[in-house]
């Protein structure tokens, strides 16, 4: 078996893999309805959210949740501010451009820390939402949502958060940070399979969801209305939902997001220590990185392709940098059923490759 150190899809636990082979059911029957309702409740439980919140399930990858969130929440006459400091922030802007939303960007180079002074200058009564990535998987930087929320509070501007690679492993304070909606997916920190994505929305905005019909498939208003009465507008990926349901049970039994964060941190610390001792530098210091993923600079004289291929031969899949970063760095993610033993073997394997 390959150990996946890419940021999703992830190695499944045995119980999640077994759940995939659940019974054949029709998405218009009560069995499906119960499965869907159960998952929606368990997703809210991850961050102890009450009935003022709703989890909306979509069949698609994480990007479908990002696109559904922006196109359903932002009104025809509303302007949003999109913060960019990596490929995923720039993806938010592309979605906004494609759908003709009115938006402004606060751009940073990939990996840069978000400049809250510049943010404060751009905010005003004319900005309806700030859209921001929580964990920018491009580099591993964990954007400081608390600091952004503190600036946004001056104007009462709510946040639209891409939590695709942080939901389930990092702290997300939905109420304190004035989050209107947060996009997530089954196959990252929740350890299920690709196929089901979701948006957690504050029900205060449910009327807006209905009003903003920009796409047929991704309109969250349609989903919310039907899911609240046990239905679904379109066929959902039933097997993916079996896996997610089981993964959420396992997640709760293992101790929730706090425990998942601890587990990622423990393994990441082993890798960080091991690689830095070999002279491999991290792109971003551990305290500004997520617990989920770290970017490391390629050691001089070793190409990504060589490192990747040798590691793959030894049973590990690492992840390349995006865009120009492909030439200079590699990424290591801790998502999925990966053990401390795997982390130790990974460090050994990198050592063997480096010493040739
Ligand atoms: C993985 C990821 C996505 C979604 O990517 P998909 O390929 O559509 O699953 C979105 N945002 C972030 C921050 C991600 O890490």
PDB file of C-alpha atoms in Angstrom, residues 40-175:
ATOM      1  CA  UNK A  40     -25.520  17.013   8.135  1.00  0.00           C
ATOM      2  CA  UNK A  41     -25.855  16.822  11.928  1.00  0.00           C
ATOM      3  CA  UNK A  42     -22.416  15.258  12.382  1.00  0.00           C
ATOM      4  CA  UNK A  43     -20.804  17.980  10.273  1.00  0.00           C
ATOM      5  CA  UNK A  44     -22.303  20.674  12.518  1.00  0.00           C
ATOM      6  CA  UNK A  45     -21.126  18.703  15.565  1.00  0.00           C
ATOM      7  CA  UNK A  46     -17.504  18.942  14.404  1.00  0.00           C
ATOM      8  CA  UNK A  47     -17.492  22.572  15.606  1.00  0.00           C
ATOM      9  CA  UNK A  48     -20.444  22.294  18.020  1.00  0.00           C
ATOM     10  CA  UNK A  49     -22.698  24.463  15.850  1.00  0.00           C
ATOM     11  CA  UNK A  50     -26.352  24.859  16.833  1.00  0.00           C
ATOM     12  CA  UNK A  51     -29.596  25.100  14.860  1.00  0.00           C
ATOM     13  CA  UNK A  52     -28.668  28.546  13.535  1.00  0.00           C
ATOM     14  CA  UNK A  53     -26.329  26.733  11.167  1.00  0.00           C
ATOM     15  CA  UNK A  54     -26.883  24.301   8.316  1.00  0.00           C
ATOM     16  CA  UNK A  55     -24.593  21.852   6.544  1.00  0.00           C
ATOM     17  CA  UNK A  56     -25.435  21.577   2.848  1.00  0.00           C
ATOM     18  CA  UNK A  57     -24.145  18.494   1.001  1.00  0.00           C
ATOM     19  CA  UNK A  58     -23.130  18.522  -2.647  1.00  0.00           C
ATOM     20  CA  UNK A  59     -21.765  15.846  -4.933  1.00  0.00           C
ATOM     21  CA  UNK A  60     -18.516  17.272  -6.233  1.00  0.00           C
ATOM     22  CA  UNK A  61     -14.947  18.008  -5.176  1.00  0.00           C
ATOM     23  CA  UNK A  62     -13.923  20.871  -2.888  1.00  0.00           C
ATOM     24  CA  UNK A  63     -13.992  23.394  -5.715  1.00  0.00           C
ATOM     25  CA  UNK A  64     -17.729  22.782  -6.197  1.00  0.00           C
ATOM     26  CA  UNK A  65     -18.275  23.907  -2.601  1.00  0.00           C
ATOM     27  CA  UNK A  66     -16.147  27.049  -3.181  1.00  0.00           C
ATOM     28  CA  UNK A  67     -18.132  27.877  -6.317  1.00  0.00           C
ATOM     29  CA  UNK A  68     -21.495  27.132  -4.675  1.00  0.00           C
ATOM     30  CA  UNK A  69     -20.583  29.330  -1.708  1.00  0.00           C
ATOM     31  CA  UNK A  70     -19.587  32.383  -3.758  1.00  0.00           C
ATOM     32  CA  UNK A  71     -22.353  32.149  -6.340  1.00  0.00           C
ATOM     33  CA  UNK A  72     -25.116  31.520  -3.786  1.00  0.00           C
ATOM     34  CA  UNK A  73     -24.163  34.004  -1.077  1.00  0.00           C
ATOM     35  CA  UNK A  74     -23.096  37.083  -3.013  1.00  0.00           C
ATOM     36  CA  UNK A  75     -26.034  39.224  -4.124  1.00  0.00           C
ATOM     37  CA  UNK A  76     -26.423  40.882  -7.537  1.00  0.00           C
ATOM     38  CA  UNK A  77     -25.605  44.317  -6.136  1.00  0.00           C
ATOM     39  CA  UNK A  78     -23.019  43.215  -3.620  1.00  0.00           C
ATOM     40  CA  UNK A  79     -19.283  43.596  -3.844  1.00  0.00           C
ATOM     41  CA  UNK A  80     -16.810  41.232  -2.194  1.00  0.00           C
ATOM     42  CA  UNK A  81     -13.177  41.454  -1.261  1.00  0.00           C
ATOM     43  CA  UNK A  82     -11.118  38.380  -2.108  1.00  0.00           C
ATOM     44  CA  UNK A  83      -7.824  37.831  -0.321  1.00  0.00           C
ATOM     45  CA  UNK A  84      -5.163  36.045  -2.351  1.00  0.00           C
ATOM     46  CA  UNK A  85      -1.897  34.554  -1.096  1.00  0.00           C
ATOM     47  CA  UNK A  86      -1.800  31.315  -3.048  1.00  0.00           C
ATOM     48  CA  UNK A  87      -3.374  29.302  -5.841  1.00  0.00           C
ATOM     49  CA  UNK A  88      -6.648  28.713  -3.973  1.00  0.00           C
ATOM     50  CA  UNK A  89      -7.243  32.390  -3.192  1.00  0.00           C
ATOM     51  CA  UNK A  90      -6.674  33.070  -6.875  1.00  0.00           C
ATOM     52  CA  UNK A  91      -9.176  30.319  -7.657  1.00  0.00           C
ATOM     53  CA  UNK A  92     -11.804  32.250  -5.671  1.00  0.00           C
ATOM     54  CA  UNK A  93     -11.123  35.254  -7.911  1.00  0.00           C
ATOM     55  CA  UNK A  94     -11.466  33.127 -11.040  1.00  0.00           C
ATOM     56  CA  UNK A  95     -14.818  31.855  -9.838  1.00  0.00           C
ATOM     57  CA  UNK A  96     -15.933  35.425  -9.143  1.00  0.00           C
ATOM     58  CA  UNK A  97     -14.756  36.555 -12.596  1.00  0.00           C
ATOM     59  CA  UNK A  98     -16.436  33.686 -14.440  1.00  0.00           C
ATOM     60  CA  UNK A  99     -19.771  34.394 -12.750  1.00  0.00           C
ATOM     61  CA  UNK A 100     -19.508  38.140 -13.204  1.00  0.00           C
ATOM     62  CA  UNK A 101     -19.485  38.950  -9.485  1.00  0.00           C
ATOM     63  CA  UNK A 102     -18.360  42.411  -8.437  1.00  0.00           C
ATOM     64  CA  UNK A 103     -15.100  41.906  -6.572  1.00  0.00           C
ATOM     65  CA  UNK A 104     -11.845  43.457  -5.575  1.00  0.00           C
ATOM     66  CA  UNK A 105      -8.720  41.511  -4.683  1.00  0.00           C
ATOM     67  CA  UNK A 106      -6.171  41.993  -1.953  1.00  0.00           C
ATOM     68  CA  UNK A 107      -3.253  40.260  -3.636  1.00  0.00           C
ATOM     69  CA  UNK A 108      -0.110  38.875  -2.010  1.00  0.00           C
ATOM     70  CA  UNK A 109       2.653  36.746  -3.426  1.00  0.00           C
ATOM     71  CA  UNK A 110       2.170  33.041  -2.796  1.00  0.00           C
ATOM     72  CA  UNK A 111       3.147  32.182   0.749  1.00  0.00           C
ATOM     73  CA  UNK A 112       3.152  35.778   2.018  1.00  0.00           C
ATOM     74  CA  UNK A 113       1.456  36.598   5.268  1.00  0.00           C
ATOM     75  CA  UNK A 114      -1.836  38.485   4.844  1.00  0.00           C
ATOM     76  CA  UNK A 115      -1.301  42.187   5.480  1.00  0.00           C
ATOM     77  CA  UNK A 116      -4.155  43.261   7.768  1.00  0.00           C
ATOM     78  CA  UNK A 117      -3.169  46.959   7.502  1.00  0.00           C
ATOM     79  CA  UNK A 118      -3.767  46.845   3.762  1.00  0.00           C
ATOM     80  CA  UNK A 119      -6.984  44.920   4.434  1.00  0.00           C
ATOM     81  CA  UNK A 120      -8.216  47.597   6.847  1.00  0.00           C
ATOM     82  CA  UNK A 121      -7.669  50.298   4.196  1.00  0.00           C
ATOM     83  CA  UNK A 122      -9.746  48.425   1.609  1.00  0.00           C
ATOM     84  CA  UNK A 123     -12.682  47.667   3.863  1.00  0.00           C
ATOM     85  CA  UNK A 124     -15.725  49.862   3.987  1.00  0.00           C
ATOM     86  CA  UNK A 125     -19.498  49.757   3.980  1.00  0.00           C
ATOM     87  CA  UNK A 126     -19.480  48.803   0.316  1.00  0.00           C
ATOM     88  CA  UNK A 127     -17.884  45.379   0.946  1.00  0.00           C
ATOM     89  CA  UNK A 128     -20.530  42.720   1.623  1.00  0.00           C
ATOM     90  CA  UNK A 129     -18.145  39.829   2.371  1.00  0.00           C
ATOM     91  CA  UNK A 130     -14.478  39.020   2.682  1.00  0.00           C
ATOM     92  CA  UNK A 131     -13.627  35.744   0.930  1.00  0.00           C
ATOM     93  CA  UNK A 132     -10.493  34.051   2.222  1.00  0.00           C
ATOM     94  CA  UNK A 133      -8.710  30.703   2.304  1.00  0.00           C
ATOM     95  CA  UNK A 134      -8.121  29.358   5.802  1.00  0.00           C
ATOM     96  CA  UNK A 135      -5.297  26.932   5.130  1.00  0.00           C
ATOM     97  CA  UNK A 136      -3.621  27.957   1.849  1.00  0.00           C
ATOM     98  CA  UNK A 137      -2.572  24.502   0.699  1.00  0.00           C
ATOM     99  CA  UNK A 138      -0.316  26.027  -1.970  1.00  0.00           C
ATOM    100  CA  UNK A 139       2.322  26.655   0.675  1.00  0.00           C
ATOM    101  CA  UNK A 140       0.959  25.303   3.964  1.00  0.00           C
ATOM    102  CA  UNK A 141       0.394  28.767   5.402  1.00  0.00           C
ATOM    103  CA  UNK A 142      -2.449  28.920   7.917  1.00  0.00           C
ATOM    104  CA  UNK A 143      -4.066  32.301   7.369  1.00  0.00           C
ATOM    105  CA  UNK A 144      -4.838  34.101  10.604  1.00  0.00           C
ATOM    106  CA  UNK A 145      -8.629  34.300  10.449  1.00  0.00           C
ATOM    107  CA  UNK A 146      -8.820  35.733  13.958  1.00  0.00           C
ATOM    108  CA  UNK A 147      -6.746  38.750  12.882  1.00  0.00           C
ATOM    109  CA  UNK A 148      -8.777  39.165   9.676  1.00  0.00           C
ATOM    110  CA  UNK A 149     -12.041  38.892  11.627  1.00  0.00           C
ATOM    111  CA  UNK A 150     -10.824  41.508  14.098  1.00  0.00           C
ATOM    112  CA  UNK A 151     -10.284  43.990  11.246  1.00  0.00           C
ATOM    113  CA  UNK A 152     -13.572  43.025   9.584  1.00  0.00           C
ATOM    114  CA  UNK A 153     -15.475  43.605  12.821  1.00  0.00           C
ATOM    115  CA  UNK A 154     -15.098  47.385  12.440  1.00  0.00           C
ATOM    116  CA  UNK A 155     -17.540  47.268   9.502  1.00  0.00           C
ATOM    117  CA  UNK A 156     -19.352  44.102  10.564  1.00  0.00           C
ATOM    118  CA  UNK A 157     -18.182  42.388   7.365  1.00  0.00           C
ATOM    119  CA  UNK A 158     -18.834  38.635   7.431  1.00  0.00           C
ATOM    120  CA  UNK A 159     -16.359  36.061   6.104  1.00  0.00           C
ATOM    121  CA  UNK A 160     -16.748  33.478   3.362  1.00  0.00           C
ATOM    122  CA  UNK A 161     -14.139  30.889   4.245  1.00  0.00           C
ATOM    123  CA  UNK A 162     -12.537  28.162   2.155  1.00  0.00           C
ATOM    124  CA  UNK A 163     -11.965  25.600   4.877  1.00  0.00           C
ATOM    125  CA  UNK A 164     -11.437  22.764   2.409  1.00  0.00           C
ATOM    126  CA  UNK A 165      -8.037  21.773   3.807  1.00  0.00           C
ATOM    127  CA  UNK A 166      -8.583  22.841   7.425  1.00  0.00           C
ATOM    128  CA  UNK A 167     -12.111  21.717   8.339  1.00  0.00           C
ATOM    129  CA  UNK A 168     -11.734  18.974  10.925  1.00  0.00           C
ATOM    130  CA  UNK A 169      -8.137  19.705  11.914  1.00  0.00           C
ATOM    131  CA  UNK A 170      -7.771  23.409  12.736  1.00  0.00           C
ATOM    132  CA  UNK A 171      -9.735  25.648  15.034  1.00  0.00           C
ATOM    133  CA  UNK A 172     -12.577  27.445  13.234  1.00  0.00           C
ATOM    134  CA  UNK A 173     -14.574  29.873  15.398  1.00  0.00           C
ATOM    135  CA  UNK A 174     -17.718  30.284  13.346  1.00  0.00           C
ATOM    136  CA  UNK A 175     -19.507  32.705  15.663  1.00  0.00           C
TER     137      UNK A 175
END
